[in-house]
Short mmCIF file of N, CA and C in Angstrom, two decimals:
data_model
loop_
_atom_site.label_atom_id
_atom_site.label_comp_id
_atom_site.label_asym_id
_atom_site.label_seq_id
_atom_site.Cartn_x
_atom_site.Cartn_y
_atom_site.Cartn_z
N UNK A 27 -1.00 10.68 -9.45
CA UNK A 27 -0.46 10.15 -8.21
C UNK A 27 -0.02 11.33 -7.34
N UNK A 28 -0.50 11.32 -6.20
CA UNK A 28 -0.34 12.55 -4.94
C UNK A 28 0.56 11.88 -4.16
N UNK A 29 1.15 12.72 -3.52
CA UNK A 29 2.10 11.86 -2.10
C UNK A 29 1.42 11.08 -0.83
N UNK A 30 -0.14 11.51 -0.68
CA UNK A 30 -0.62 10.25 -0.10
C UNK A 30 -0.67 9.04 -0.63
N UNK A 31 -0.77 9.15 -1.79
CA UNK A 31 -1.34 7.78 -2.49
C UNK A 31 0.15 7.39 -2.17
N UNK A 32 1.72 7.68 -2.16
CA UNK A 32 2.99 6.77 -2.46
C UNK A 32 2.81 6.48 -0.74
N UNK A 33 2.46 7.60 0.54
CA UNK A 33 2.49 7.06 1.37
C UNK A 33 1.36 6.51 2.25
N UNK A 34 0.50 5.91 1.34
CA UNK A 34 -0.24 5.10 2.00
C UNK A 34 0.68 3.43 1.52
N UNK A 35 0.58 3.71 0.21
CA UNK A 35 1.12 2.42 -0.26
C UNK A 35 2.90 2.02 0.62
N UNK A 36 3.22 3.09 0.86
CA UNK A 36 4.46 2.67 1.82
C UNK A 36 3.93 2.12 3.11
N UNK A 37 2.89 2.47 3.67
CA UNK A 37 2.44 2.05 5.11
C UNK A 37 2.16 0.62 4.84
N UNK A 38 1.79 -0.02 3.78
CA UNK A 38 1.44 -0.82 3.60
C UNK A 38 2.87 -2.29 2.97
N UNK A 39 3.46 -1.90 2.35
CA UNK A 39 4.51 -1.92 2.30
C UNK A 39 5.22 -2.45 4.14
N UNK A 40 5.54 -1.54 4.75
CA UNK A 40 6.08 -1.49 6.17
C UNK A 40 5.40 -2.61 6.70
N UNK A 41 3.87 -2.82 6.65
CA UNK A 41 2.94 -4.02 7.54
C UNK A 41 2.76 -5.27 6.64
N UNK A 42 3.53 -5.18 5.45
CA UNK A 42 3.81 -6.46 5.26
C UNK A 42 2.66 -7.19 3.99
N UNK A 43 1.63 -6.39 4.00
CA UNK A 43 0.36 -6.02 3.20
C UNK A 43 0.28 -6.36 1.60
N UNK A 44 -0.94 -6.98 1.29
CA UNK A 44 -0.87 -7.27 -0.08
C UNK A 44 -1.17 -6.19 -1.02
N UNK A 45 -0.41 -5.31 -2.24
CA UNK A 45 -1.14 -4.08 -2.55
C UNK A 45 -1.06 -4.09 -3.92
N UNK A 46 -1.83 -3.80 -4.50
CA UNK A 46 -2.52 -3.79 -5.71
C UNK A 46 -2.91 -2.07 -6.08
N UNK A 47 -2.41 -1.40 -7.27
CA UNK A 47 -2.56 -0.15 -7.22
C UNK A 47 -4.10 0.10 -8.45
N UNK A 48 -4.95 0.78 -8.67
CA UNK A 48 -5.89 1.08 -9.32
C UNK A 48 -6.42 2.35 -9.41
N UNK A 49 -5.94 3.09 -10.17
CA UNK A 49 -5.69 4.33 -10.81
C UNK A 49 -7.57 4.11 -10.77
N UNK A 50 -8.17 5.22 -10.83
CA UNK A 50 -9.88 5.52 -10.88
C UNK A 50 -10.07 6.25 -11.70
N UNK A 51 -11.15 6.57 -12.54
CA UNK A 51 -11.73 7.68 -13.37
C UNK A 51 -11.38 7.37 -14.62
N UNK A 52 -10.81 6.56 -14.86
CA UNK A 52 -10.33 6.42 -16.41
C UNK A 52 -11.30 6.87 -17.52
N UNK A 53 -12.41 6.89 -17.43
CA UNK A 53 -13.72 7.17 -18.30
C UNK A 53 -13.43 8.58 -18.72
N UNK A 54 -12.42 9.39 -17.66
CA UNK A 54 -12.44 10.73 -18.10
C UNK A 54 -11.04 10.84 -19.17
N UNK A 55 -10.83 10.04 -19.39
CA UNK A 55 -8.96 10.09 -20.06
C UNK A 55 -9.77 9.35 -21.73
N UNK A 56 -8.82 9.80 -22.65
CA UNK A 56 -8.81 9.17 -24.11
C UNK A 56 -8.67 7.44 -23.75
N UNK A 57 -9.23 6.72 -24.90
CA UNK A 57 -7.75 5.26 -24.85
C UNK A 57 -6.27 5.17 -24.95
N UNK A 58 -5.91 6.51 -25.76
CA UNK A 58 -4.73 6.54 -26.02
C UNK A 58 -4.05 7.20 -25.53
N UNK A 59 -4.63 7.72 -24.06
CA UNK A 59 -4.35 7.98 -22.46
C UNK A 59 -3.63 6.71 -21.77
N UNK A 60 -4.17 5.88 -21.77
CA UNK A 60 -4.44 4.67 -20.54
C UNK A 60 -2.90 4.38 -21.02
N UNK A 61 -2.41 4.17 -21.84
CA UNK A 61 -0.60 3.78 -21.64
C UNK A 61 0.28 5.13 -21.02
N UNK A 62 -0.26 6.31 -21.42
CA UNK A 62 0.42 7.05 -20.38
C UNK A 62 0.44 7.04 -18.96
N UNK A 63 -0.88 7.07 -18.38
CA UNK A 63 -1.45 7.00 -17.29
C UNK A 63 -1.08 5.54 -16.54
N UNK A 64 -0.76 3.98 -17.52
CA UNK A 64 -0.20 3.22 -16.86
C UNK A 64 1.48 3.31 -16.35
N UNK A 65 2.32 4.10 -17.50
CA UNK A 65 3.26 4.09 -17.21
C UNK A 65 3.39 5.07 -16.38
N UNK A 66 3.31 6.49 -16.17
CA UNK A 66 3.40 7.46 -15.00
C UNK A 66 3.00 6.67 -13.51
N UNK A 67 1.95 5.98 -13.65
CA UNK A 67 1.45 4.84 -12.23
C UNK A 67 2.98 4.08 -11.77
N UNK A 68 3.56 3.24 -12.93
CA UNK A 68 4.13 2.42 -12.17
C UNK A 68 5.64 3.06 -12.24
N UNK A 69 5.49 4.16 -12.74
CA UNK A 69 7.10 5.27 -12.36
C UNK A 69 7.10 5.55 -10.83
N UNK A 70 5.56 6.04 -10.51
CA UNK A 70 5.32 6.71 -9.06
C UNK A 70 5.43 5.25 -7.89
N UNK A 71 5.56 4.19 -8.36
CA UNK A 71 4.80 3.38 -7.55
C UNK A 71 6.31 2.25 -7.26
N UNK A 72 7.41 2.76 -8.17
CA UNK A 72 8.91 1.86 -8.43
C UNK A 72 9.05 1.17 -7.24
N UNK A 73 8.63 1.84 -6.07
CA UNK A 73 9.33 1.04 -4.61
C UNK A 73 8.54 -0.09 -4.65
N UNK A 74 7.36 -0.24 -4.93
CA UNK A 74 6.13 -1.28 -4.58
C UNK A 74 5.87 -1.80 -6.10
N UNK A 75 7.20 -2.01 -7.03
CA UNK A 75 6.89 -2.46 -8.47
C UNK A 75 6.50 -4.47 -8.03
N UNK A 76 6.46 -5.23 -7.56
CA UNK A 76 5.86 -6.04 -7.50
C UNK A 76 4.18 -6.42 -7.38
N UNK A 77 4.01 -4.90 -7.38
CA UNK A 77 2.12 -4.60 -7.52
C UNK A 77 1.69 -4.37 -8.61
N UNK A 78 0.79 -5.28 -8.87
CA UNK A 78 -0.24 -5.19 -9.77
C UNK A 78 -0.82 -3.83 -10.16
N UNK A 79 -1.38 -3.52 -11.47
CA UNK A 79 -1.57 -2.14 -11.38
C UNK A 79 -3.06 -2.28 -12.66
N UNK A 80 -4.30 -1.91 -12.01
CA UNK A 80 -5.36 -2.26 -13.01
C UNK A 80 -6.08 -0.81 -12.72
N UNK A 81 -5.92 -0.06 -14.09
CA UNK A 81 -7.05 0.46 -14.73
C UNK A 81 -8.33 0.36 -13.91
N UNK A 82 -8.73 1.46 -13.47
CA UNK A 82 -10.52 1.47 -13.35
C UNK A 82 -11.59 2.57 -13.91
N UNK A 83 -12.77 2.75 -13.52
CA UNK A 83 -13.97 3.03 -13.78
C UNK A 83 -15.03 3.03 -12.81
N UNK A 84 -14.82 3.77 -11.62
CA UNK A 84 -15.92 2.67 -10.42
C UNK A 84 -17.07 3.22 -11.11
N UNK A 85 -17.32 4.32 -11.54
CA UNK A 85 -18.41 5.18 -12.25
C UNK A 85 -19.34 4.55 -13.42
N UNK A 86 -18.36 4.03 -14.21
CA UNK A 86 -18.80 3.39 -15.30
C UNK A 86 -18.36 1.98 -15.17
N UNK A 87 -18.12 1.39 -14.23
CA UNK A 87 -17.97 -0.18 -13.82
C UNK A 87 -16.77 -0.66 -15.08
N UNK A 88 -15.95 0.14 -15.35
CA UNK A 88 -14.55 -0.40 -16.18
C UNK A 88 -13.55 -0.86 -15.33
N UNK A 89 -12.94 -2.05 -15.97
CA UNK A 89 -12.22 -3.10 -14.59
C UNK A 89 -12.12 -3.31 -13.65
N UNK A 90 -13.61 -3.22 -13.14
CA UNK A 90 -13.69 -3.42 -11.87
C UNK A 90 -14.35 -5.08 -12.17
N UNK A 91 -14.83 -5.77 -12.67
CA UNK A 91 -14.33 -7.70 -12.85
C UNK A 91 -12.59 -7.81 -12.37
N UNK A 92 -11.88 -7.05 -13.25
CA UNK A 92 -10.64 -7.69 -13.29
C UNK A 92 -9.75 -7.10 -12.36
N UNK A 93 -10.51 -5.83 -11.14
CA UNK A 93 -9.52 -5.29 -9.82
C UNK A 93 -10.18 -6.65 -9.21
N UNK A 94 -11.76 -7.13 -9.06
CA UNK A 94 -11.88 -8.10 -8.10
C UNK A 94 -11.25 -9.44 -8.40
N UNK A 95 -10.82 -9.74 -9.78
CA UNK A 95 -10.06 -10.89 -10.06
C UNK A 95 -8.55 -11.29 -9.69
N UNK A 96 -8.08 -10.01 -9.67
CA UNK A 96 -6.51 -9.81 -9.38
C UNK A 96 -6.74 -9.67 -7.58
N UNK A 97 -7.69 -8.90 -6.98
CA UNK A 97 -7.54 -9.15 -5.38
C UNK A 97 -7.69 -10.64 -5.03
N UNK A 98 -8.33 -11.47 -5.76
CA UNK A 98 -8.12 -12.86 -5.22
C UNK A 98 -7.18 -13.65 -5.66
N UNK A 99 -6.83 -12.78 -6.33
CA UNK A 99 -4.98 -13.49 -6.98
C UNK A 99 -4.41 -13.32 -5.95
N UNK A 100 -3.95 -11.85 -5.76
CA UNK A 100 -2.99 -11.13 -4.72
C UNK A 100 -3.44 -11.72 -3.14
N UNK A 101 -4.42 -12.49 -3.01
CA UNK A 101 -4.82 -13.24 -1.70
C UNK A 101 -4.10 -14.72 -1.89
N UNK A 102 -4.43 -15.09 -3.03
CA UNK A 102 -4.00 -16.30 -2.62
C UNK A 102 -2.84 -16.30 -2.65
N UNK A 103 -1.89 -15.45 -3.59
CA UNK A 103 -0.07 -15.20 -3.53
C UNK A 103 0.25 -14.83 -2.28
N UNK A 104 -0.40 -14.02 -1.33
CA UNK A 104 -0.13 -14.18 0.22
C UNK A 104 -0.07 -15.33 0.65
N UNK A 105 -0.75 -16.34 0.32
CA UNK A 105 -0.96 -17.54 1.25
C UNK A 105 -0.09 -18.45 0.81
N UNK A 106 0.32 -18.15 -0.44
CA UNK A 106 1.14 -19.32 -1.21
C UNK A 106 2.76 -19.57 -0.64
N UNK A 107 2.52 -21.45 -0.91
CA UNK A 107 3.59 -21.77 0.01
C UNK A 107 4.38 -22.41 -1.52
N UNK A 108 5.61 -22.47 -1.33
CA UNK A 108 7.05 -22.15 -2.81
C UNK A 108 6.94 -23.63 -2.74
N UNK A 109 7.34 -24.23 -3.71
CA UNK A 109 7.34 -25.64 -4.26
C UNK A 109 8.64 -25.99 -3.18
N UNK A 110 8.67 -26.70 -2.26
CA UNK A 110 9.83 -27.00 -1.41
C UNK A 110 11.28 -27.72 -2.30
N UNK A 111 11.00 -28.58 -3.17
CA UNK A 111 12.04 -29.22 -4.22
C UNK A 111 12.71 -28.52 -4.68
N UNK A 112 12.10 -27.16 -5.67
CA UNK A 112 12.52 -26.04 -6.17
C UNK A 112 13.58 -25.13 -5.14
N UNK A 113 13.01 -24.84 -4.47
CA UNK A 113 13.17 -24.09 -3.01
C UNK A 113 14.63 -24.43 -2.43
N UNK A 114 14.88 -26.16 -2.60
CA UNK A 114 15.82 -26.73 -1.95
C UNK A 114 17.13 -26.18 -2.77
N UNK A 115 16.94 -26.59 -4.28
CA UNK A 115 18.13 -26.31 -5.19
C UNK A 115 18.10 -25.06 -5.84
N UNK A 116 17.40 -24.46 -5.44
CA UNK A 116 17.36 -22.45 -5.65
C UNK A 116 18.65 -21.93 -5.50
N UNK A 117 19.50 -22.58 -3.96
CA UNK A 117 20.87 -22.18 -4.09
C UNK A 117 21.73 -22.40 -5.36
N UNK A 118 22.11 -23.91 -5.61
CA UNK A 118 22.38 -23.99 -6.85
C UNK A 118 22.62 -23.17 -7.77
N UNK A 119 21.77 -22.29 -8.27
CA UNK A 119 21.09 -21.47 -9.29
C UNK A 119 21.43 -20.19 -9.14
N UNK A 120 21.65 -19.90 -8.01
CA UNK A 120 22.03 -18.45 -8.40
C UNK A 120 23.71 -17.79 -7.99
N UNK A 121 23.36 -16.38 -8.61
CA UNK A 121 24.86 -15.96 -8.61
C UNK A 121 24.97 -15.96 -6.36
N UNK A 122 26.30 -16.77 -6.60
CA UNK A 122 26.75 -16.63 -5.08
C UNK A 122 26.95 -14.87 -5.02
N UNK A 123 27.07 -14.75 -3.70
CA UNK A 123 26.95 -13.30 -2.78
C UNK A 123 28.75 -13.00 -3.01
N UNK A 124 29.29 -11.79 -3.08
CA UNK A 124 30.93 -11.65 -3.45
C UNK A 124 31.54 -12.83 -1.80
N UNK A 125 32.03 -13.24 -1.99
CA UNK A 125 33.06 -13.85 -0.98
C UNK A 125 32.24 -14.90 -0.31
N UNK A 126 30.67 -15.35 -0.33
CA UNK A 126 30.17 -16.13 0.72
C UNK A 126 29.66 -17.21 -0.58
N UNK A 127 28.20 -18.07 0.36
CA UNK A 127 28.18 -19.02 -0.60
C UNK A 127 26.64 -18.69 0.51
N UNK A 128 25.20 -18.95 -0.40
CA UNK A 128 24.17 -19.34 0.09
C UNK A 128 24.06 -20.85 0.13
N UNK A 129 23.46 -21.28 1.91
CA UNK A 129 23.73 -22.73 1.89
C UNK A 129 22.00 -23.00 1.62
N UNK A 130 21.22 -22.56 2.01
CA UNK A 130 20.18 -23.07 2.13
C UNK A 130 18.89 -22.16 2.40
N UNK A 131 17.97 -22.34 1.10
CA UNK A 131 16.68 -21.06 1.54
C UNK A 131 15.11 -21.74 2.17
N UNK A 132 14.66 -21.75 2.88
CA UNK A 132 13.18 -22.12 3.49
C UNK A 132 12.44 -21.39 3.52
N UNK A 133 10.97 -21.63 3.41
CA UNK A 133 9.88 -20.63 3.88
C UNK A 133 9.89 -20.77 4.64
N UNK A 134 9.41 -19.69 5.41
CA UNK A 134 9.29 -20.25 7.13
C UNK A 134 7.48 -19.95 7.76
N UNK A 135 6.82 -18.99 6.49
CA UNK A 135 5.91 -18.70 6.61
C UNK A 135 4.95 -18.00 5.48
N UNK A 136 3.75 -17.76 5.57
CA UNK A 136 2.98 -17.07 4.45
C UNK A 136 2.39 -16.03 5.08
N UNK A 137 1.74 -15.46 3.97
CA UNK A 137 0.75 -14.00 4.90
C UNK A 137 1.47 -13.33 5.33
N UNK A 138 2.56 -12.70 5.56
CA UNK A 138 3.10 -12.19 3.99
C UNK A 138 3.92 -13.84 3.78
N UNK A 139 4.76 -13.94 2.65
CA UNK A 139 5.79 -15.12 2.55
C UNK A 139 7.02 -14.55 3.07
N UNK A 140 7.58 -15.51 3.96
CA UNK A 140 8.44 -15.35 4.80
C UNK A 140 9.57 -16.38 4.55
N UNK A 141 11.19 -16.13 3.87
CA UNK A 141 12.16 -16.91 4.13
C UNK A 141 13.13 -16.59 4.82
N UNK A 142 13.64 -18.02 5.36
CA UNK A 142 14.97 -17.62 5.80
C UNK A 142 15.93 -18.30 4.88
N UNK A 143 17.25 -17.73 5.08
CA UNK A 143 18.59 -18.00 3.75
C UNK A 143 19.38 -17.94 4.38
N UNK A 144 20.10 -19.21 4.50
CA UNK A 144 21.17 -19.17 5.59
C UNK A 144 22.91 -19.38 4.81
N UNK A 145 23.42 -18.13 4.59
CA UNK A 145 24.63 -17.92 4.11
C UNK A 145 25.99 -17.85 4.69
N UNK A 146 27.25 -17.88 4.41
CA UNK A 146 28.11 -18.15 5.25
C UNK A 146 28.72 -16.19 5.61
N UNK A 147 28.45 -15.44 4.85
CA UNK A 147 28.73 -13.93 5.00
C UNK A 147 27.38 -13.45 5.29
N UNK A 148 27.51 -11.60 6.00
CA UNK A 148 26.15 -11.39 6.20
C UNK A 148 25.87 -10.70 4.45
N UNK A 149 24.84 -10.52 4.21
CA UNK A 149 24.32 -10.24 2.63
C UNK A 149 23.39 -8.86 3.12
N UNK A 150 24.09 -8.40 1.68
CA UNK A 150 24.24 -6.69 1.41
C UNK A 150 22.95 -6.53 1.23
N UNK A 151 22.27 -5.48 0.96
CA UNK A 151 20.58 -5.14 0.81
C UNK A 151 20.70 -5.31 -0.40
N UNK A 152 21.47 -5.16 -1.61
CA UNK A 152 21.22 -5.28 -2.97
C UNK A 152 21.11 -6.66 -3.12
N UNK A 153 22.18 -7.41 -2.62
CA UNK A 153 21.82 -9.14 -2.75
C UNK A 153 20.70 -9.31 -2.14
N UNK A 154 20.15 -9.17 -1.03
CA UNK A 154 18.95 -9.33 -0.55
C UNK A 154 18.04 -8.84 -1.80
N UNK A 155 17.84 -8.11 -2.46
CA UNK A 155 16.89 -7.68 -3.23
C UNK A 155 16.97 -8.67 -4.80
N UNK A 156 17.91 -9.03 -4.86
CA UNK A 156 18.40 -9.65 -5.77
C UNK A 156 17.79 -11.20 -5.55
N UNK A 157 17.93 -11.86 -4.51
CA UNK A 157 16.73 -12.68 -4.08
C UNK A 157 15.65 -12.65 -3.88
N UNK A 158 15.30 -11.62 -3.66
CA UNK A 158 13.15 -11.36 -3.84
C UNK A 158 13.05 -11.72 -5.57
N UNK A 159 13.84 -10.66 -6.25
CA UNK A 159 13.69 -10.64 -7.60
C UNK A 159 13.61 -12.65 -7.90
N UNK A 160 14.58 -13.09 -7.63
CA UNK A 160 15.00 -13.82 -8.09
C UNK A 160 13.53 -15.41 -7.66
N UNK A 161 13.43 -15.13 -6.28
CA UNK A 161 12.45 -16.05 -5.48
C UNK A 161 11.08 -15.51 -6.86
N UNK A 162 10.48 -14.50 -7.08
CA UNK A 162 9.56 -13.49 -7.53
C UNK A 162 9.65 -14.65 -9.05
N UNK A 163 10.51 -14.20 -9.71
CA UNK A 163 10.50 -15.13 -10.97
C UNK A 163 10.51 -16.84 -10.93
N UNK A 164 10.85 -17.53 -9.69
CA UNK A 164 10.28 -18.91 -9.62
C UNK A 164 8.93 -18.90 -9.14
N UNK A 165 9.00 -18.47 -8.30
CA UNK A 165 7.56 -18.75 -7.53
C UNK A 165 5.81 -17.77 -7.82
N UNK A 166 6.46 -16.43 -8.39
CA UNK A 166 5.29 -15.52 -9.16
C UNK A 166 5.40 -14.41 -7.29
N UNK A 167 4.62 -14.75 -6.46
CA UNK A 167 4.23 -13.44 -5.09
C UNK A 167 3.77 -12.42 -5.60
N UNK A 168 3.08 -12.09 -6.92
CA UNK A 168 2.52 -11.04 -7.61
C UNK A 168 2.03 -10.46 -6.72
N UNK A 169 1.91 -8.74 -6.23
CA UNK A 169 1.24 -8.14 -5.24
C UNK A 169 1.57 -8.26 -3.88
N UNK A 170 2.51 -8.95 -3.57
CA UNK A 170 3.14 -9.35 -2.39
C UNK A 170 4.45 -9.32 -1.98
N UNK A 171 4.48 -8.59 -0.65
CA UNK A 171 5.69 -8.46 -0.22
C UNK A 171 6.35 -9.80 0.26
N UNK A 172 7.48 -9.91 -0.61
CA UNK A 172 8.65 -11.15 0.32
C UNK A 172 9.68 -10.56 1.65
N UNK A 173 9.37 -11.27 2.36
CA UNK A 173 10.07 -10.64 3.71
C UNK A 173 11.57 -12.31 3.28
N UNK A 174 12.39 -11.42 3.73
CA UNK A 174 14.27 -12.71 3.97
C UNK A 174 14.71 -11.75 5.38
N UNK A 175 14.62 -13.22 5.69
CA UNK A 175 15.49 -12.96 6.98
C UNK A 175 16.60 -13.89 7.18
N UNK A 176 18.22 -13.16 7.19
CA UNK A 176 19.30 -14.36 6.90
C UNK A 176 19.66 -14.66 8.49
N UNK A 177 20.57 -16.07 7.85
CA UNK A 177 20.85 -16.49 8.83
C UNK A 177 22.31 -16.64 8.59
N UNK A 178 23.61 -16.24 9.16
CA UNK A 178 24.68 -16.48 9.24
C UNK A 178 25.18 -17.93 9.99
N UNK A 179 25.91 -18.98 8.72
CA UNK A 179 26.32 -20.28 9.35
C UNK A 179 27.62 -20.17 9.01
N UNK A 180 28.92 -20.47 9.95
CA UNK A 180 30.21 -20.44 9.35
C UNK A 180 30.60 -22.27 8.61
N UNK A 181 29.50 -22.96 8.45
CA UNK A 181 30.07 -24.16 7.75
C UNK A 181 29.85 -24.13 6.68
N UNK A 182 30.62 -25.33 5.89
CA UNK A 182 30.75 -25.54 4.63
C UNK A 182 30.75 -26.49 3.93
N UNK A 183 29.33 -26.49 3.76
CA UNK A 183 28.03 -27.80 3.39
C UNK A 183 28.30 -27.62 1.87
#
């Protein structure tokens, strides 16, 4: 991993972009390479750890079935819209923000997935992140950036 490769994947990142990382050449590494070479990948790659990360071969056609299987994953997890039921009582479920209370989370959009979370305090970037994580384990967005955009309500629903 070179510093283009972290800042391309940041540009991509910034535009909201579905990204999937695929290390090349593997044919030239041992087998008992490929766990080093996966873990050094997703050390370099920590900011954009919601990306998929597949092994290739373009040379010798090694996972390249399963980079084109996972890009139509990572397409349709762009498009994918969150079970709304789930979605509704998500507040419920999680740890409240120190001093506020989340009243209510919506998608508001896909391509990238887009919510809004409308809380009674404004919410810190770690709680914000703490809800991707959290949205990420109900709903999957494998390869995809979750955009939250809050909304400050002073009632108390």
């Amino acid at each position: 991993v070179v510093h283009e490769d972290c800042h391309i994947a940041s540009l991509l990142l910034s535009k909201a972009k579905g990204i999937i990382i695929a290390p090349n050449k593997i044919d030239l590494l041992n087998k008992q390479d490929y766990r080093k070479i996966l873990h050094s990948t997703i050390e370099s790659f920590r900011f954009v750890d919601f990306a998929p990360v597949v092994l290739i071969s373009a040379k010798q056609n090694i996972g390249i079935d399963r980079l084109l299987q996972v890009i139509i994953d990572v397409y349709s997890e762009l498009n994918k819209k969150a079970n709304t039921k789930t979605l509704k009582d998500l507040p419920d479920s999680l740890k409240p923000p120190p001093n506020g209370r989340i009243l209510k989370i919506t998608q508001t959009d896909t391509n990238p997935p887009r919510f809004r979370v409308q809380t009674t305090i404004q919410l810190r970037e770690n709680y914000i992140q703490y809800l991707r994580n959290t949205i990420r384990n109900y709903f999957g967005f494998s390869g995809v950036p979750i955009i939250i955009k809050t909304e400050l309500t002073r009632r108390n629903k």
